[in-house]
Amino acid sequence: MIVILFLGRNMMSFSFLLLSGGCFLSTEGTPEHPFKGIFTSLPKPGGGEFGKFYSLPALNDPRIDKLPYSIRILLESAIRNCDNFQVTKDDVEKIIDWENTSPRQVEIPFKPARVLLQDFTGVPAVVDLASMRDAMGQLGGDSNKINPLVPVDLVIDHSVQVDVARSENAVQANMELEFKRNKERFAFLKWGSTAFQNMLVVPPGSGIVHQVNLEYLGRVVFNTDGVLYPDSVVGTDSHTTMIDGLGVAGWGVGGIEAEATMLGQPMSMVLPGVVGFKLNGKLRNGVTATDLVLTVTQMLRKHGVVGKFVEFYGDGMGELSLADRATIANMSPEYGATMGFFPVDHVTLHYLKLTGRSDETVARIEAYLRANNMFVDYDEPQAERVYSSYLQLDLADVEPCVSGPKRPHDRVPLREMKADWHSCLSNKVGFKGFAVPKEAQDKVAKFSFHGLPAELKHGSVVIAAITSCTNTSNPSVMLGAALVAKKACELGLKVKPWIKTSLAPGSGVVTKYLQKSGLQKYFNEQGFHIVGYGCTTCIGNSGDLDESVASAISENDILAAAVLSGNRNFEGRVHPLTRANYLASPPLVVAYALAGTVDIDFDKEPIGTGKDGKNVYFKDIWPTTEEVAEVVQSSVLPDMFKSTYEAITKGNPMWNELTVPAATSYAWDPNSTYIHDPPYFKNMTLNPPGAHGVKDAYCLLNFGDSITTDHISPAGSIQKDSPTAKYLLERGVDPKDFNSYGSRRGNDEVMARGTFANIRLVNKLLNGEVGPKTVHIPTGEKLSVFDAAMRYKSAGYDTIVLAGAEYGSGSSRDWAAKGPMLLGVKAVIAKSFERIHRSNLVGMGIIPLCFKAGQDADTLGLTGHERYSIDLPSNIGEIRPGQDVSVTTDNGKSFMCTVRFDTEVELAYFNHGGILPYVIRNLMKR
């Protein structure tokens, strides 16, 4: 038990709480738990008890029976953590009355059961914790108070640069390369695992964070000191949502918000609406889970689910494997929802047993969820639940498809792909257009590839990647892809050698069942060797193309294509030279690699010529649903999961050989280009700086719609002519050792220089020119964004950003907010924001403002050459969530905007200059 002093939403009051298992318990001098009357035992069938829990049925409130299952998890957390201080009985009532309160956008606190970090976001999180310890010490406080109070699972989901040639030793070679490049980063995280309590670190090489979370870390039900409660998690990667397929409520948050949660702060969130998505029927033969996912993504994007939960139900649920559900849940950020939730049922229990959870654990999970009305039994009559809105899909209507060429929700039925591709060639430049002149559309670029004659056309595939993110939790599509490779080998088809192929499973379990099935050898024959278990092509780690291929593309202006089984295909993300990028199922990735082009009608045109000289068609290599099911049944076994995750706890030789100091304070190395003490807490005072508007700020960038965090946040490779490259070269780093932005996320100097450095950035200040540049308004010079920002800062000028709709869509990268803050951006004025990014901006002290409906920069006649003042009251008590404020420019324009501080807690964060200074000041007062 730990005695802790909490400072809640009322920042002037204090209360001592006694915590045990996340519960407020009565003790002398403290009030009794407001819901002690429903704290009851859960008996075991054979005698004894599983533990104690807060019983929702014991409230005898008929409104609870109509609540979506996802809202019941929020309700249980509020009841268990209710202290009438951080969480009040009024908060509990708001959740119970969800049907009436959710349309009103009411605020509730939420305390998730745990926090999930991966190393790209885990490094800056641990850096910030280490820096916070220093700040606490400098302010005269106890630095050891900076320790996670909520369990933290940190998976070193290391990036895998696909640099190694197609070979069977790729995994070891890439691991050695990763340790050579990232030894300092890995050692820092190993230090963090010993310096900070309550933090589990999963070593590199174990698998991608989402799949490790699904197969190993997910508890479904916690048992802490005999208290049972639902597992729930917030993670620093937006695809934390994959765990929703397991019935665990989880979603992505910014690293800064995760850090505050780790340190005991309740998350402040708007009680979400819930879209009920009913599934009926059964998928047709040959249709994959990926096809279903892309269909669902398009439907939900069209429906509009930003900031909402999506909850799946209906008779079709029994036809979906847990892996299918996890694939749909994983794509939540792509359809814009906070999460896509699948309540626990018999399919979930079967998966828990398959993945090595003990019979006793599974029995406890089922007993608790049934007792607390959180289990769905489709063999019993279903109570009618209320949803905010409804969607329905007959699984039999799903057809094979891909998405692209630039966005994950631009779904294209496979039968229409050739026609759609030709439309994209001709259409004006946009999400579905490249504006290639008609006379240039049949261009052929002939070149020599290592002595072999080769050619590329518009639509030629140069990257084919089965990546670790969306699909590789799913044995049906992985083994289905291997069957495509097998059938192609048997017919004599071969992937062209200049296509860069790779296979990056999400965990070592995939390797085991591919070997058990005997199918890995066919992947190898087609060039899909396993390159590692981590982020690859989907995050821009595709590595360099062969020089001859790169030259053929560049010199002939070829619209080359990449096909990947990932979840993101925004411009510039996959590779600078692949302007057309399509998301597809793993079997389709193999099929397109064999065809060598996306400019093909699979129904009518042959993929290639077989060894017998006859044409081979798509139908000749495509496995039936029955074939896939048979190999899944015989090859995916529980022992594979057990042995894989037993090995995780032992680490690997390279990890185990890392030596780290035992000190609880980190010894910062000023010469390090990987780990750097950030400036967030420099010159911090005990008193908050207070609220503030913006005066005479320049516009740093002027954007249109759909600016993603890929455009904002540093990601992928470091361009050789960038400000980041200059910084590294000045510190003696050889270009071959630049590594990626992801690997250097623990260095704010690198990340600030890489902010807004995307090569596909379209900035209206440059009149349509594409690239990471902007105009320095006072002089009219065209500069890199970083150089322009630094010139404004050195002259004492603030800056703002203008943007269109859906600003900040994509990953939950905290650097998409940290970077602009370091550049001196004080406000972003947009038509609309994606949920996570807006929250992150507030967390870094940046004001998010929305234009009024029907207005934007263009309709208001704003060019970005004006200077902007935002009239925000200096007294925090005079600011209300969602109020209107006036924005004026130096040329006489004035317009109203809505300030997007959505809760009182967000106002408190802004008053303190950000969420982390808020936490430090609160800890100082304990």
GROMACS .gro file of C-alpha atoms in nm, residues 382 408 589 768 797:
model
    5
  382GLN     CA    1  -2.934  -1.045  -2.641
  408PRO     CA    2  -0.604   0.427  -4.631
  589VAL     CA    3   0.093  -0.820  -5.179
  768GLY     CA    4   0.194   2.512  -5.480
  797TYR     CA    5   0.835   3.677  -3.279
   0.00000   0.00000   0.00000
